[in-house]
Amino acid sequence: MSSIKLKNISKYICKNINLEIFDKELLVLLGPNGAGKSTLLNVIAGLIDYEGSVFFNKIPVDKEPANKRRIGYLFQELNLFPHLDVSANIAYGLRIQKQSQDEIRTRVEELLQIMKIKHLSSRYPKELSGGEKQRVALARALANSPRILLLDEPMNSLDYRTSKYLRTEFKILQKKLGITTIYVTHNFYEAEEMAQRIAVLDKGSVEQVGSPQEIFFHPTEAVNDFIGAPNILTCDYCNRLSFGLIEVKCGDISLVVSSEREKIKKVAILPEDIYLSDTRPPGPDVNRVRGKLTEIEESSSTVCCTVKTGKNSLKVKLPQEIFASMNLNIGDEVWLILAPRKLKIITDGE
Amino acid sequence: MKIVKIFKLKWEIIPIIIFLGIWEIIARLDLMPGQFFFPPFSTVVTEFWYLTVSGVLGRNFLSSLIRVLIGFSAGSIAGLFIGIIMGWNNLANKALNPIISLIYPIPALGWLPLLMLWFGIGEILPIAIIFICSFFPILYNTVTGIKNVNKNYIYAARTLGAPDIEIITTVVMPLALPNIFTGLRLEAGMAWRVIIAAEMVAIPTGIGALMMKAESLIRIDIIIVCLIVLGIMCLSFEKFFAFLEKKLTYRWR
């Protein structure tokens, strides 16, 4: 059992934060830069002083220093010790615990195997790639069998492919180990992919806690400002196609979405995830919608357009330069592309 | 690899050989006014051999070496120890920094009159001078080294269960090593420069004292022998610490 409870936590920007993370849960702390996410992790780890109380398994740990809290912490900068090789980095915590040489060797071997980095055991951090460093840092954080794992934007410095691959691997590992985890990110899609629940943090307070679907389809006003208000379409008709694809009809809009479940209630997409074109786009006529431009709102770097398609209206956000290059006016005919990968769905069971 | 190394070394030796050759020729051809004050290199070598065989050079060199080793080791250990306390603990740093900042700029030889009165003319005097000369730079380099260690490494060690003392010995000190070695390297050479000055002024034995005796006997060749020994020792000490630094840190830096 390793639940975490935060009661009236105040530190720096964080004001009176109350939050509960359940045993074995993977909770994603989502928020913009400067929202207080890392501060909250440091409070849980006991690395900084704070007001309020932190409970592990309903027991207050405020008096326990960081080195006694049995926490695995994957820092944003990873912080691998540059003077120790991979094996010594992983073994660091075990040596501190004064485990026997045999025990240390066995555990390090085991972690090298799990993280698939056996071939890197004698390398130094400066000789590793970003993804390899990530694996070593995770192995080091897990070495002491911590009761809680904290990950502070660990994939920030990695390219999309490596980050996606590591996220999938980590999710499987977290489930296998059953370790209570808090994962910090500022990227909604990353949060959605990882989380059982998401807690949205903004300006030092928890704005919303819920499943990824709840956060996306029913965001509070503050969350709306951060992740953006999505276009939400109610489905009138669903039809299962092959390969896990479902054809849905929302008014005059016909879409193909990827889903295991057949009964889809709603479909949503963020304005910045819709492509807008002034001519008919080439390619198959799937997820392409024709409409009329009814509203244009310009801000400093983006333009928000409203496009009427039958009884539905869709908001589309695009960079100002791209919009200017199309020379569009209100009343013009435009085409929209709604990428299946970016469509979020709510099915009957949710 | 070896061939390249030897070749490189040969190139470094060539200018020295040319310099010694010119020296020998100038002295032999009486091109310098007052030939007596400018012995040829071969005379210096002969004198070096004589001083070595007779044991005079060895005895004096050993006296200086022992003083340097004791004073430098004691000063370095003390500087390191207090540097760790000041670098790690902000309160200690705030309390000690004003006093140390005030004493640090005083040249080591400036302490000589005071130390002569406190300790008298004896073995403790040169050791004390070298202690002072080594202590402050190593202290400052240790404090800087510790303060420069990224706080995140300390956080990482802490979350891995390390108490303060383990963090200092296993993370902070190894990462502060490059700075500490800069202090050691510079001061190892400086210790030799200071001991010679102290021996010339106040101590009857050692390389500095031998030079003073040679000066009163107008033995330029002996003075040059002593200067060469001094140059070699300064260089060797500095190179030794540079080698040690490279050995301990090259894999991860």
Tab-separated table of C-alpha atoms in Angstrom, chain A residues 134-251:
chain	number	residue	atom	x	y	z
A	134	GLN	CA	16.652	8.098	-19.364
A	135	ARG	CA	16.735	4.347	-18.867
A	136	VAL	CA	19.728	4.529	-16.515
A	137	ALA	CA	18.073	7.258	-14.438
A	138	LEU	CA	14.881	5.209	-14.190
A	139	ALA	CA	16.846	2.112	-13.194
A	140	ARG	CA	18.631	4.129	-10.497
A	141	ALA	CA	15.326	5.524	-9.212
A	142	LEU	CA	13.863	2.005	-9.002
A	143	ALA	CA	16.928	0.330	-7.470
A	144	ASN	CA	15.943	0.878	-3.836
A	145	SER	CA	12.425	-0.473	-4.475
A	146	PRO	CA	10.819	2.864	-3.580
A	147	ARG	CA	7.226	3.016	-2.414
A	148	ILE	CA	6.511	6.056	-4.604
A	149	LEU	CA	7.922	7.131	-7.963
A	150	LEU	CA	8.063	10.790	-9.013
A	151	LEU	CA	8.832	11.687	-12.630
A	152	ASP	CA	9.415	15.340	-13.473
A	153	GLU	CA	8.926	15.913	-17.217
A	154	PRO	CA	11.314	13.042	-17.912
A	155	MET	CA	10.773	12.935	-21.684
A	156	ASN	CA	11.278	16.660	-22.261
A	157	SER	CA	14.661	16.461	-23.940
A	158	LEU	CA	13.904	13.468	-26.146
A	159	ASP	CA	12.757	13.326	-29.747
A	160	TYR	CA	9.127	12.347	-30.409
A	161	ARG	CA	9.822	8.742	-31.389
A	162	THR	CA	12.128	7.884	-28.480
A	163	SER	CA	9.835	9.649	-26.037
A	164	LYS	CA	6.763	7.773	-27.320
A	165	TYR	CA	8.600	4.438	-27.159
A	166	LEU	CA	9.873	5.044	-23.629
A	167	ARG	CA	6.442	6.212	-22.451
A	168	THR	CA	4.839	3.000	-23.665
A	169	GLU	CA	7.565	0.934	-22.023
A	170	PHE	CA	7.303	2.870	-18.794
A	171	LYS	CA	3.529	2.463	-18.648
A	172	ILE	CA	3.886	-1.314	-18.936
A	173	LEU	CA	6.640	-1.335	-16.300
A	174	GLN	CA	4.618	0.811	-13.888
A	175	LYS	CA	1.683	-1.585	-14.155
A	176	LYS	CA	3.958	-4.592	-13.678
A	177	LEU	CA	5.698	-3.142	-10.608
A	178	GLY	CA	2.453	-1.684	-9.213
A	179	ILE	CA	4.242	1.390	-7.956
A	180	THR	CA	2.315	4.568	-7.096
A	181	THR	CA	3.534	7.155	-9.586
A	182	ILE	CA	3.204	10.874	-10.172
A	183	TYR	CA	4.191	11.899	-13.698
A	184	VAL	CA	4.629	15.591	-14.432
A	185	THR	CA	4.156	17.038	-17.902
A	186	HIS	CA	2.919	20.155	-19.667
A	187	ASN	CA	1.771	18.213	-22.720
A	188	PHE	CA	-1.880	17.158	-22.745
A	189	TYR	CA	-1.373	14.334	-25.258
A	190	GLU	CA	1.435	12.884	-23.153
A	191	ALA	CA	-0.782	13.154	-20.074
A	192	GLU	CA	-3.701	11.520	-21.840
A	193	GLU	CA	-1.528	8.647	-23.023
A	194	MET	CA	-0.016	7.947	-19.592
A	195	ALA	CA	-2.635	8.775	-17.001
A	196	GLN	CA	-5.236	6.839	-15.123
A	197	ARG	CA	-6.182	10.240	-13.715
A	198	ILE	CA	-4.978	13.742	-14.529
A	199	ALA	CA	-4.673	16.583	-12.033
A	200	VAL	CA	-4.462	19.937	-13.788
A	201	LEU	CA	-2.348	22.454	-11.916
A	202	ASP	CA	-2.401	26.120	-12.820
A	203	LYS	CA	-0.948	29.134	-10.966
A	204	GLY	CA	-0.288	26.994	-7.902
A	205	SER	CA	-3.708	25.437	-7.453
A	206	VAL	CA	-5.343	22.208	-8.559
A	207	GLU	CA	-7.954	23.247	-11.123
A	208	GLN	CA	-9.399	19.873	-12.008
A	209	VAL	CA	-8.854	16.199	-11.258
A	210	GLY	CA	-10.345	13.461	-13.384
A	211	SER	CA	-9.900	10.879	-16.100
A	212	PRO	CA	-8.350	12.103	-19.383
A	213	GLN	CA	-11.816	11.984	-21.006
A	214	GLU	CA	-13.377	14.042	-18.212
A	215	ILE	CA	-10.646	16.659	-18.494
A	216	PHE	CA	-10.938	16.857	-22.281
A	217	PHE	CA	-14.693	16.801	-22.669
A	218	HIS	CA	-15.689	18.706	-19.541
A	219	PRO	CA	-12.836	21.084	-18.764
A	220	THR	CA	-13.273	23.828	-16.201
A	221	GLU	CA	-12.723	27.373	-17.397
A	222	ALA	CA	-9.105	27.517	-16.184
A	223	VAL	CA	-8.303	24.141	-17.788
A	224	ASN	CA	-9.946	25.366	-20.985
A	225	ASP	CA	-7.486	28.258	-21.063
A	226	PHE	CA	-4.571	25.867	-20.784
A	227	ILE	CA	-5.445	22.930	-23.054
A	228	GLY	CA	-7.911	24.890	-25.242
A	229	ALA	CA	-11.662	24.457	-25.680
A	230	PRO	CA	-12.236	21.482	-27.981
A	231	ASN	CA	-14.865	21.191	-30.711
A	232	ILE	CA	-17.335	18.614	-29.386
A	233	LEU	CA	-19.660	16.809	-31.791
A	234	THR	CA	-22.571	14.572	-30.745
A	235	CYS	CA	-22.810	11.371	-32.732
A	236	ASP	CA	-26.115	10.350	-34.322
A	237	TYR	CA	-24.977	7.127	-35.945
A	238	CYS	CA	-22.096	4.611	-35.614
A	239	ASN	CA	-21.046	1.844	-37.938
A	240	ARG	CA	-18.138	-0.585	-37.304
A	241	LEU	CA	-15.709	-0.847	-40.192
A	242	SER	CA	-12.713	-3.203	-40.227
A	243	PHE	CA	-9.311	-2.772	-38.451
A	244	GLY	CA	-10.830	-1.179	-35.297
A	245	LEU	CA	-12.254	1.745	-37.222
A	246	ILE	CA	-15.718	3.154	-36.641
A	247	GLU	CA	-17.633	5.395	-38.991
A	248	VAL	CA	-19.610	8.042	-37.113
A	249	LYS	CA	-22.066	10.688	-38.286
A	250	CYS	CA	-22.423	13.936	-36.368
A	251	GLY	CA	-25.075	15.942	-38.198
